[in-house]
């Protein structure tokens, strides 16, 4: 079954189980941490697709305007996954990127000009209703268009913890050109954050500053900005 058709059927299931005219909440809690995993097959016409696997340990702290993400990306056919840690301190207007270069721990920094915005479902999104996953997990579904992509997201109805996101490229007529999909799953999400997650290693004190245009995380104020940021980075 084509992924686009699967998503349409899933959306039909949501609309058939609408519980109210408006959702309980549209924004995630102010502080949470957990795992964010994604897989996206990239189609190349009649050739075999390639896959990108991303495992992200994320700490989100809107109260103190900061995020910490340890991102491991593995590409199909690649021998060794790449791991990068990104600490963004919005009130200090700085972002640190930590990685290994030739086996040596390396740190770069850029100036962050934008303010951190709360992570919320965008205003233009359509609320599809509520649905029970498994036996008792009640979730709320939303859908919106991001540039030329269709994005669907689910939040736990009672506390707005994110559950899953799906991003599908919209191309109109079927073609054999490259196309893109992305499935994101949130797991082991817990409320609150550890202060230690935002500690900057000592060797970053002498990090060279890069142009602010290289900001990897973006604003992340919109529920879909983080996914869109991953999309843009993978296509660069």
mmCIF file of C-alpha atoms in Angstrom:
data_model
loop_
_atom_site.group_PDB
_atom_site.id
_atom_site.type_symbol
_atom_site.label_atom_id
_atom_site.label_comp_id
_atom_site.label_asym_id
_atom_site.label_seq_id
_atom_site.Cartn_x
_atom_site.Cartn_y
_atom_site.Cartn_z
ATOM 1 C CA UNK A 1 0.000 0.000 0.000
ATOM 2 C CA UNK A 2 1.452 3.411 -0.935
ATOM 3 C CA UNK A 3 2.333 5.466 2.140
ATOM 4 C CA UNK A 4 0.186 8.375 0.950
ATOM 5 C CA UNK A 5 -2.869 6.073 0.789
ATOM 6 C CA UNK A 6 -2.091 4.713 4.259
ATOM 7 C CA UNK A 7 -2.051 8.252 5.639
ATOM 8 C CA UNK A 8 -5.371 9.063 3.964
ATOM 9 C CA UNK A 9 -6.950 5.991 5.590
ATOM 10 C CA UNK A 10 -5.479 6.979 8.950
ATOM 11 C CA UNK A 11 -6.928 10.474 8.632
ATOM 12 C CA UNK A 12 -10.324 8.957 7.786
ATOM 13 C CA UNK A 13 -10.109 6.923 11.005
ATOM 14 C CA UNK A 14 -9.492 10.111 12.973
ATOM 15 C CA UNK A 15 -12.370 12.013 11.402
ATOM 16 C CA UNK A 16 -14.676 9.089 12.121
ATOM 17 C CA UNK A 17 -13.833 9.333 15.835
ATOM 18 C CA UNK A 18 -14.123 13.073 16.431
ATOM 19 C CA UNK A 19 -14.939 13.628 20.108
ATOM 20 C CA UNK A 20 -15.178 17.408 20.229
ATOM 21 C CA UNK A 21 -15.012 20.492 18.043
ATOM 22 C CA UNK A 22 -11.748 21.730 19.522
ATOM 23 C CA UNK A 23 -8.656 20.040 21.014
ATOM 24 C CA UNK A 24 -7.798 20.125 24.708
ATOM 25 C CA UNK A 25 -4.374 21.580 24.008
ATOM 26 C CA UNK A 26 -2.118 22.584 21.132
ATOM 27 C CA UNK A 27 1.265 23.068 22.854
ATOM 28 C CA UNK A 28 3.618 20.564 24.460
ATOM 29 C CA UNK A 29 4.568 20.914 28.150
ATOM 30 C CA UNK A 30 7.165 23.577 28.920
ATOM 31 C CA UNK A 31 9.804 21.014 29.969
ATOM 32 C CA UNK A 32 10.219 17.435 28.791
ATOM 33 C CA UNK A 33 12.856 14.985 27.635
ATOM 34 C CA UNK A 34 12.966 11.660 25.838
ATOM 35 C CA UNK A 35 13.776 9.842 22.629
ATOM 36 C CA UNK A 36 12.806 10.998 19.139
ATOM 37 C CA UNK A 37 13.414 8.444 16.397
ATOM 38 C CA UNK A 38 12.741 8.827 12.698
ATOM 39 C CA UNK A 39 13.161 6.854 9.506
ATOM 40 C CA UNK A 40 12.752 8.199 6.022
ATOM 41 C CA UNK A 41 13.040 6.292 2.751
ATOM 42 C CA UNK A 42 14.126 8.431 -0.195
ATOM 43 C CA UNK A 43 12.788 7.112 -3.493
ATOM 44 C CA UNK A 44 14.954 7.349 -6.588
ATOM 45 C CA UNK A 45 12.675 6.446 -9.477
ATOM 46 C CA UNK A 46 12.858 2.720 -10.240
ATOM 47 C CA UNK A 47 16.055 2.265 -8.227
ATOM 48 C CA UNK A 48 16.091 0.855 -4.711
ATOM 49 C CA UNK A 49 15.305 3.507 -2.062
ATOM 50 C CA UNK A 50 17.890 4.717 0.403
ATOM 51 C CA UNK A 51 17.089 5.107 4.095
ATOM 52 C CA UNK A 52 18.082 7.615 6.771
ATOM 53 C CA UNK A 53 17.690 6.505 10.399
ATOM 54 C CA UNK A 54 17.810 9.203 13.086
ATOM 55 C CA UNK A 55 17.890 8.614 16.840
ATOM 56 C CA UNK A 56 17.654 11.793 18.888
ATOM 57 C CA UNK A 57 17.907 12.197 22.671
ATOM 58 C CA UNK A 58 16.139 15.497 23.218
ATOM 59 C CA UNK A 59 15.741 17.810 26.217
ATOM 60 C CA UNK A 60 13.260 20.636 25.637
ATOM 61 C CA UNK A 61 13.157 23.503 28.160
ATOM 62 C CA UNK A 62 10.914 26.382 27.144
ATOM 63 C CA UNK A 63 10.915 27.752 30.712
ATOM 64 C CA UNK A 64 14.624 28.565 30.530
ATOM 65 C CA UNK A 65 14.727 28.899 26.718
ATOM 66 C CA UNK A 66 17.136 26.101 25.858
ATOM 67 C CA UNK A 67 17.332 22.755 24.048
ATOM 68 C CA UNK A 68 19.812 19.890 24.041
ATOM 69 C CA UNK A 69 19.807 17.268 21.301
ATOM 70 C CA UNK A 70 22.163 14.350 20.791
ATOM 71 C CA UNK A 71 21.496 13.212 17.242
ATOM 72 C CA UNK A 72 22.747 9.966 15.702
ATOM 73 C CA UNK A 73 22.146 9.608 11.968
ATOM 74 C CA UNK A 74 22.771 6.401 10.010
ATOM 75 C CA UNK A 75 22.434 6.224 6.234
ATOM 76 C CA UNK A 76 21.848 2.925 4.467
ATOM 77 C CA UNK A 77 25.153 1.759 3.066
ATOM 78 C CA UNK A 78 27.120 3.829 5.576
ATOM 79 C CA UNK A 79 29.511 1.883 7.783
ATOM 80 C CA UNK A 80 29.451 4.091 10.878
ATOM 81 C CA UNK A 81 26.618 6.298 12.192
ATOM 82 C CA UNK A 82 27.363 9.971 12.787
ATOM 83 C CA UNK A 83 26.626 11.459 16.229
ATOM 84 C CA UNK A 84 26.336 15.174 16.907
ATOM 85 C CA UNK A 85 25.282 16.998 20.061
ATOM 86 C CA UNK A 86 23.666 20.417 19.760
ATOM 87 C CA UNK A 87 23.139 22.680 22.787
ATOM 88 C CA UNK A 88 21.123 25.830 22.081
ATOM 89 C CA UNK A 89 20.962 28.522 24.770
ATOM 90 C CA UNK A 90 18.533 31.092 23.412
ATOM 91 C CA UNK A 91 18.826 33.594 26.271
ATOM 92 C CA UNK A 92 22.594 33.635 25.748
ATOM 93 C CA UNK A 93 22.095 33.746 21.957
ATOM 94 C CA UNK A 94 24.526 30.911 21.349
ATOM 95 C CA UNK A 95 24.454 27.385 19.964
ATOM 96 C CA UNK A 96 27.205 24.778 20.472
ATOM 97 C CA UNK A 97 27.734 21.849 18.136
ATOM 98 C CA UNK A 98 29.837 18.972 19.470
ATOM 99 C CA UNK A 99 31.197 16.138 17.326
ATOM 100 C CA UNK A 100 34.318 14.069 16.721
ATOM 101 C CA UNK A 101 36.686 14.995 13.921
ATOM 102 C CA UNK A 102 39.376 12.406 13.198
ATOM 103 C CA UNK A 103 38.770 10.980 16.659
ATOM 104 C CA UNK A 104 39.234 14.355 18.382
ATOM 105 C CA UNK A 105 36.321 15.944 20.327
ATOM 106 C CA UNK A 106 35.424 19.143 18.494
ATOM 107 C CA UNK A 107 33.148 22.057 19.342
ATOM 108 C CA UNK A 108 31.925 24.939 17.221
ATOM 109 C CA UNK A 109 29.596 27.775 18.154
ATOM 110 C CA UNK A 110 27.274 30.133 16.321
ATOM 111 C CA UNK A 111 25.279 33.145 17.415
ATOM 112 C CA UNK A 112 21.519 32.556 17.584
ATOM 113 C CA UNK A 113 19.627 35.702 16.677
ATOM 114 C CA UNK A 114 16.052 34.425 17.021
ATOM 115 C CA UNK A 115 14.136 33.923 20.241
ATOM 116 C CA UNK A 116 12.906 30.492 21.245
ATOM 117 C CA UNK A 117 9.204 30.053 20.689
ATOM 118 C CA UNK A 118 6.914 27.570 22.373
ATOM 119 C CA UNK A 119 6.498 24.259 20.544
ATOM 120 C CA UNK A 120 2.882 24.208 19.417
ATOM 121 C CA UNK A 121 0.658 22.953 16.642
ATOM 122 C CA UNK A 122 0.577 25.725 14.043
ATOM 123 C CA UNK A 123 -2.515 27.923 13.804
ATOM 124 C CA UNK A 124 -3.268 26.794 10.266
ATOM 125 C CA UNK A 125 -3.418 23.104 11.208
ATOM 126 C CA UNK A 126 -6.677 21.165 11.035
ATOM 127 C CA UNK A 127 -7.825 19.335 14.158
ATOM 128 C CA UNK A 128 -9.010 15.865 13.126
ATOM 129 C CA UNK A 129 -10.373 14.640 16.447
ATOM 130 C CA UNK A 130 -9.390 12.100 19.100
ATOM 131 C CA UNK A 131 -8.558 8.412 18.803
ATOM 132 C CA UNK A 132 -7.532 5.630 21.205
ATOM 133 C CA UNK A 133 -4.268 3.876 20.367
ATOM 134 C CA UNK A 134 -3.988 0.347 21.683
ATOM 135 C CA UNK A 135 -6.265 -0.172 24.677
ATOM 136 C CA UNK A 136 -6.242 3.199 26.444
ATOM 137 C CA UNK A 137 -3.882 5.836 25.013
ATOM 138 C CA UNK A 138 -6.092 8.700 23.847
ATOM 139 C CA UNK A 139 -4.457 10.968 21.279
ATOM 140 C CA UNK A 140 -5.475 14.052 19.305
ATOM 141 C CA UNK A 141 -4.671 14.282 15.611
ATOM 142 C CA UNK A 142 -3.760 17.300 13.484
ATOM 143 C CA UNK A 143 -2.768 17.788 9.873
ATOM 144 C CA UNK A 144 -1.257 20.706 7.977
ATOM 145 C CA UNK A 145 0.803 21.528 4.903
ATOM 146 C CA UNK A 146 4.462 22.480 5.323
ATOM 147 C CA UNK A 147 5.796 23.992 2.120
ATOM 148 C CA UNK A 148 5.111 21.188 -0.394
ATOM 149 C CA UNK A 149 4.668 18.508 2.262
ATOM 150 C CA UNK A 150 1.682 17.096 4.132
ATOM 151 C CA UNK A 151 2.383 16.804 7.869
ATOM 152 C CA UNK A 152 0.297 14.831 10.370
ATOM 153 C CA UNK A 153 0.974 14.840 14.122
ATOM 154 C CA UNK A 154 -0.560 13.222 17.199
ATOM 155 C CA UNK A 155 -0.406 14.419 20.822
ATOM 156 C CA UNK A 156 -1.548 12.648 23.977
ATOM 157 C CA UNK A 157 -4.928 14.275 24.582
ATOM 158 C CA UNK A 158 -4.642 14.910 28.332
ATOM 159 C CA UNK A 159 -1.122 16.346 28.630
ATOM 160 C CA UNK A 160 -0.077 17.217 25.043
ATOM 161 C CA UNK A 161 3.026 15.016 24.997
ATOM 162 C CA UNK A 162 3.957 14.347 21.340
ATOM 163 C CA UNK A 163 3.444 10.799 20.081
ATOM 164 C CA UNK A 164 4.217 10.702 16.361
ATOM 165 C CA UNK A 165 4.642 12.814 13.228
ATOM 166 C CA UNK A 166 4.511 11.929 9.547
ATOM 167 C CA UNK A 167 5.788 14.097 6.721
ATOM 168 C CA UNK A 168 4.957 13.236 3.106
ATOM 169 C CA UNK A 169 6.046 15.082 0.006
ATOM 170 C CA UNK A 170 3.157 16.312 -2.166
ATOM 171 C CA UNK A 171 3.888 16.061 -5.876
ATOM 172 C CA UNK A 172 0.471 15.910 -7.484
ATOM 173 C CA UNK A 173 0.758 13.513 -10.418
ATOM 174 C CA UNK A 174 2.771 10.326 -9.706
ATOM 175 C CA UNK A 175 6.303 10.517 -11.122
ATOM 176 C CA UNK A 176 9.531 8.549 -10.996
ATOM 177 C CA UNK A 177 11.419 11.537 -9.616
ATOM 178 C CA UNK A 178 12.894 11.530 -6.125
ATOM 179 C CA UNK A 179 10.308 11.813 -3.360
ATOM 180 C CA UNK A 180 10.504 12.069 0.412
ATOM 181 C CA UNK A 181 8.657 10.736 3.443
ATOM 182 C CA UNK A 182 9.537 10.909 7.128
ATOM 183 C CA UNK A 183 8.045 9.017 10.080
ATOM 184 C CA UNK A 184 8.889 10.333 13.579
ATOM 185 C CA UNK A 185 8.102 8.498 16.832
ATOM 186 C CA UNK A 186 8.462 9.929 20.360
ATOM 187 C CA UNK A 187 9.208 7.434 23.146
ATOM 188 C CA UNK A 188 10.079 7.384 26.861
ATOM 189 C CA UNK A 189 8.947 11.001 27.154
ATOM 190 C CA UNK A 190 9.065 12.307 30.723
ATOM 191 C CA UNK A 191 8.160 15.713 32.119
ATOM 192 C CA UNK A 192 10.964 17.922 33.395
ATOM 193 C CA UNK A 193 14.603 18.260 32.374
ATOM 194 C CA UNK A 194 18.001 17.749 33.994
ATOM 195 C CA UNK A 195 20.148 20.869 34.374
ATOM 196 C CA UNK A 196 23.185 18.736 33.531
ATOM 197 C CA UNK A 197 21.800 18.144 30.034
ATOM 198 C CA UNK A 198 22.655 21.747 29.181
ATOM 199 C CA UNK A 199 26.171 21.814 30.657
ATOM 200 C CA UNK A 200 28.673 22.983 28.041
ATOM 201 C CA UNK A 201 31.973 21.032 28.053
ATOM 202 C CA UNK A 202 35.093 22.978 29.000
ATOM 203 C CA UNK A 203 36.724 22.454 25.609
ATOM 204 C CA UNK A 204 33.908 24.532 24.047
ATOM 205 C CA UNK A 205 35.297 27.647 25.771
ATOM 206 C CA UNK A 206 37.741 28.086 22.896
ATOM 207 C CA UNK A 207 35.324 27.079 20.137
ATOM 208 C CA UNK A 208 35.526 29.096 16.944
ATOM 209 C CA UNK A 209 32.369 31.004 16.059
ATOM 210 C CA UNK A 210 30.722 30.144 12.737
ATOM 211 C CA UNK A 211 28.313 32.311 10.677
ATOM 212 C CA UNK A 212 24.809 32.368 12.169
ATOM 213 C CA UNK A 213 23.379 31.097 8.871
ATOM 214 C CA UNK A 214 24.637 27.636 9.874
ATOM 215 C CA UNK A 215 22.132 27.351 12.730
ATOM 216 C CA UNK A 216 21.220 23.651 12.763
ATOM 217 C CA UNK A 217 18.164 23.604 14.986
ATOM 218 C CA UNK A 218 16.213 26.576 13.682
ATOM 219 C CA UNK A 219 13.588 28.216 15.867
ATOM 220 C CA UNK A 220 11.696 25.018 16.784
ATOM 221 C CA UNK A 221 8.756 27.157 17.865
ATOM 222 C CA UNK A 222 6.325 25.355 15.597
ATOM 223 C CA UNK A 223 5.571 21.665 16.027
ATOM 224 C CA UNK A 224 6.649 21.107 12.432
ATOM 225 C CA UNK A 225 9.748 23.360 12.392
ATOM 226 C CA UNK A 226 11.932 20.644 13.906
ATOM 227 C CA UNK A 227 10.872 18.121 11.261
ATOM 228 C CA UNK A 228 11.294 20.719 8.535
ATOM 229 C CA UNK A 229 14.781 21.493 9.877
ATOM 230 C CA UNK A 230 15.736 17.823 9.611
ATOM 231 C CA UNK A 231 14.356 17.759 6.088
ATOM 232 C CA UNK A 232 16.359 20.771 4.984
ATOM 233 C CA UNK A 233 19.588 19.488 6.504
ATOM 234 C CA UNK A 234 19.263 16.063 4.869
ATOM 235 C CA UNK A 235 18.717 17.628 1.467
ATOM 236 C CA UNK A 236 21.690 19.982 1.675
#
